[in-house]
Coordinates of C-alpha atoms in Angstrom, one line a residue:
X1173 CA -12.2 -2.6 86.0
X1174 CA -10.3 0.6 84.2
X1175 CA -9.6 0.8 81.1
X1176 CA -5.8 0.2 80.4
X1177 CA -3.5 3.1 78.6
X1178 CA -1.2 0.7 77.0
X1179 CA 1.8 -1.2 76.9
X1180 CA 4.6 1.0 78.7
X1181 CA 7.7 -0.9 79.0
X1182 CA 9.3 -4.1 78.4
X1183 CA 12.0 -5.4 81.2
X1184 CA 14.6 -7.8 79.4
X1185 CA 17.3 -9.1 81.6
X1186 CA 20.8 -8.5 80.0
X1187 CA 23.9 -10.0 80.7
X1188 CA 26.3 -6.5 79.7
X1189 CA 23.6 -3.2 80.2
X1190 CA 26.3 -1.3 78.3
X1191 CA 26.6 -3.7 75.4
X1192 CA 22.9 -3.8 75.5
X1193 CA 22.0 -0.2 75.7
X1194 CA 25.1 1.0 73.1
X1195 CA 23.3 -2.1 70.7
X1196 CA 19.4 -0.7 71.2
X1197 CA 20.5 2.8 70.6
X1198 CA 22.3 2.1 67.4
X1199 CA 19.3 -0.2 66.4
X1200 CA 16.4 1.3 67.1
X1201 CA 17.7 4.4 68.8
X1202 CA 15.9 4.1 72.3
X1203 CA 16.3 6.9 74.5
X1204 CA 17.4 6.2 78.1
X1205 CA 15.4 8.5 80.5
X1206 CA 15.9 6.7 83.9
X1207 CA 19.1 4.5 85.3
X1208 CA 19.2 2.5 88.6
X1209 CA 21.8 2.5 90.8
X1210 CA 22.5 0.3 93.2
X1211 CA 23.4 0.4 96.8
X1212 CA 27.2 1.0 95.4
X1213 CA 25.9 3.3 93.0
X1214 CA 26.7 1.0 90.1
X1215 CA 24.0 1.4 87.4
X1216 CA 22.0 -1.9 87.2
X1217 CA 19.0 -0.9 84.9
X1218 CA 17.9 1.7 82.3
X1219 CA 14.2 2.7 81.3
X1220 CA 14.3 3.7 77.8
X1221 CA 11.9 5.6 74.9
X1222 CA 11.3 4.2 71.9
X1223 CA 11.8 7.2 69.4
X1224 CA 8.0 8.9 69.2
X1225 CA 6.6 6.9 71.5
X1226 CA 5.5 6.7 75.0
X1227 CA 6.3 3.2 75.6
X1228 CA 9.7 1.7 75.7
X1229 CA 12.1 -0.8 76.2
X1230 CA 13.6 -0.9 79.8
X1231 CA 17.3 -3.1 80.4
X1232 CA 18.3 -4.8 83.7
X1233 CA 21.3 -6.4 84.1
X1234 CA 21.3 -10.1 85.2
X1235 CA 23.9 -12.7 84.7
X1236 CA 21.5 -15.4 83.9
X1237 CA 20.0 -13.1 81.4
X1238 CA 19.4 -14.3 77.7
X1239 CA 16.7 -15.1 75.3
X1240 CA 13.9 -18.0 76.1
X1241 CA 12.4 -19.6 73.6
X1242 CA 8.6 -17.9 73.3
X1243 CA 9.4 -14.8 74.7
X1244 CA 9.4 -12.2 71.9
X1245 CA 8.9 -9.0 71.9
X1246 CA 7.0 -7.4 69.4
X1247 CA 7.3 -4.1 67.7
X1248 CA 4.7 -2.6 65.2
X1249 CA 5.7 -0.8 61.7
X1250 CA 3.5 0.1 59.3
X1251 CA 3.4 -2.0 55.7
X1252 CA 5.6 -3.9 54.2
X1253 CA 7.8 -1.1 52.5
X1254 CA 9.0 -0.1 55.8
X1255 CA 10.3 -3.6 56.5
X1256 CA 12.0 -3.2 53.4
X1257 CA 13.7 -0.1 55.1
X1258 CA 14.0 -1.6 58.2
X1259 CA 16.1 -4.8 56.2
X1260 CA 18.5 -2.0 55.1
X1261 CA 18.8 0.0 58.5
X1262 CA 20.2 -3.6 60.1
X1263 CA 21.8 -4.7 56.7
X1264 CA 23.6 -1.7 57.3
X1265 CA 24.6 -2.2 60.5
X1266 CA 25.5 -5.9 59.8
X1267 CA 22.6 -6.8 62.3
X1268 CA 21.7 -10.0 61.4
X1269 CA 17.9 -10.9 60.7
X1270 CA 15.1 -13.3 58.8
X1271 CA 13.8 -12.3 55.3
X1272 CA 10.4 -11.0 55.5
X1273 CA 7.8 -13.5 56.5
X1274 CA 4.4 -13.8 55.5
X1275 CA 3.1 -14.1 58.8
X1276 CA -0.8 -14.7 60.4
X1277 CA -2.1 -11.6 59.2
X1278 CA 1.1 -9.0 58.3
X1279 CA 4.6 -9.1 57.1
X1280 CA 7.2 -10.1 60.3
X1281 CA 10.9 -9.7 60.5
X1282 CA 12.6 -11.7 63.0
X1283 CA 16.0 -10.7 65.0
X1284 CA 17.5 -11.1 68.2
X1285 CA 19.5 -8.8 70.2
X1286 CA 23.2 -9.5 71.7
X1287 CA 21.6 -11.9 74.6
X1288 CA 19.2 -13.8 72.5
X1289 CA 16.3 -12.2 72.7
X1290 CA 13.7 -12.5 69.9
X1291 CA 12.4 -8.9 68.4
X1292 CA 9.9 -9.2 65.9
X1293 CA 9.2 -6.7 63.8
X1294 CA 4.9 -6.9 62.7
X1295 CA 3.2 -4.8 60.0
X1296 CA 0.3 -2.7 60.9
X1297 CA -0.8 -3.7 57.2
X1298 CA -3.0 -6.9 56.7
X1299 CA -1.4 -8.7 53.7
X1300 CA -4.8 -10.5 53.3
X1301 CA -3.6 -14.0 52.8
X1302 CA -5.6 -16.9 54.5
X1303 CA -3.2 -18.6 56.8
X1304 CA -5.4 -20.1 59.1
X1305 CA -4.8 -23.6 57.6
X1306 CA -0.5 -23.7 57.6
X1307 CA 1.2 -25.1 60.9
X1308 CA 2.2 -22.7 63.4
X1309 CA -0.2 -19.6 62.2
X1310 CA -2.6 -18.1 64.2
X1311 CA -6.2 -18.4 63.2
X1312 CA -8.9 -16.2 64.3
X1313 CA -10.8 -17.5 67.7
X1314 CA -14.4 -18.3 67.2
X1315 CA -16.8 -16.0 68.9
X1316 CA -18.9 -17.1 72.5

């Protein structure tokens, strides 16, 4: 098979695409490029960049939309000092969120957007603690 480019988008269903869109913008300042209309010419979605990068996160509106428990969406920063940052961009914002979490391999920090969806947060930067042996952390897959 070909080789895969990447990840370029992530559809969430949201129950208000304005309340959604105004709250990703303000958070991590996503760029709408595309909209959908529909056959009234009401705007149902948005494709969106993520600020440098290629990939996004894309809105559609849906009634029934809200976070489910195991879907999370996962965005990379780079070491635990830009966590740090990140815990005073939303502090100032009054965006609620977890402490930072020694997680499997980095440093994770854990918030949800207006309908409930899970956003984690995951440093590129191992923090080099053994985890494998603690409930509910990954450990690495044997090889065969």
């Amino acid at each position: 098979m070909a080789q895969l480019t990447g990840l370029r988008s992530v559809k969430l269903p949201v129950t208000d695409l304005g309340r959604s869109l105004e709250w990703y913008q303000k958070v991590f300042g996503v760029e709408p490029f595309l909209e959908f209309p529909d056959e009234e010419g009401v705007v149902q979605g948005v494709a969106t960049h993520l600020p440098g990068e290629q990939s996004g996160i894309s809105l559609r509106h849906n009634p029934e939309g809200h976070g489910m428990e195991g879907l999370e969406v996962m965005l990379g920063v780079r070491d635990h000092a830009a966590l740090e940052q990140w815990c005073a961009h939303l502090d100032g914002l009054g965006v609620g969120h977890s402490p930072i979490i020694d997680a499997t391999v980095g440093w994770l920090l854990v918030l949800h957007d207006p309908d409930g969806h899970e956003l984690h947060l995951y440093t590129d930067a191992r923090h080099g603690l053994d985890q494998g042996g603690r409930k509910g952390y990954g450990r690495p897959v044997a090889a065969g």
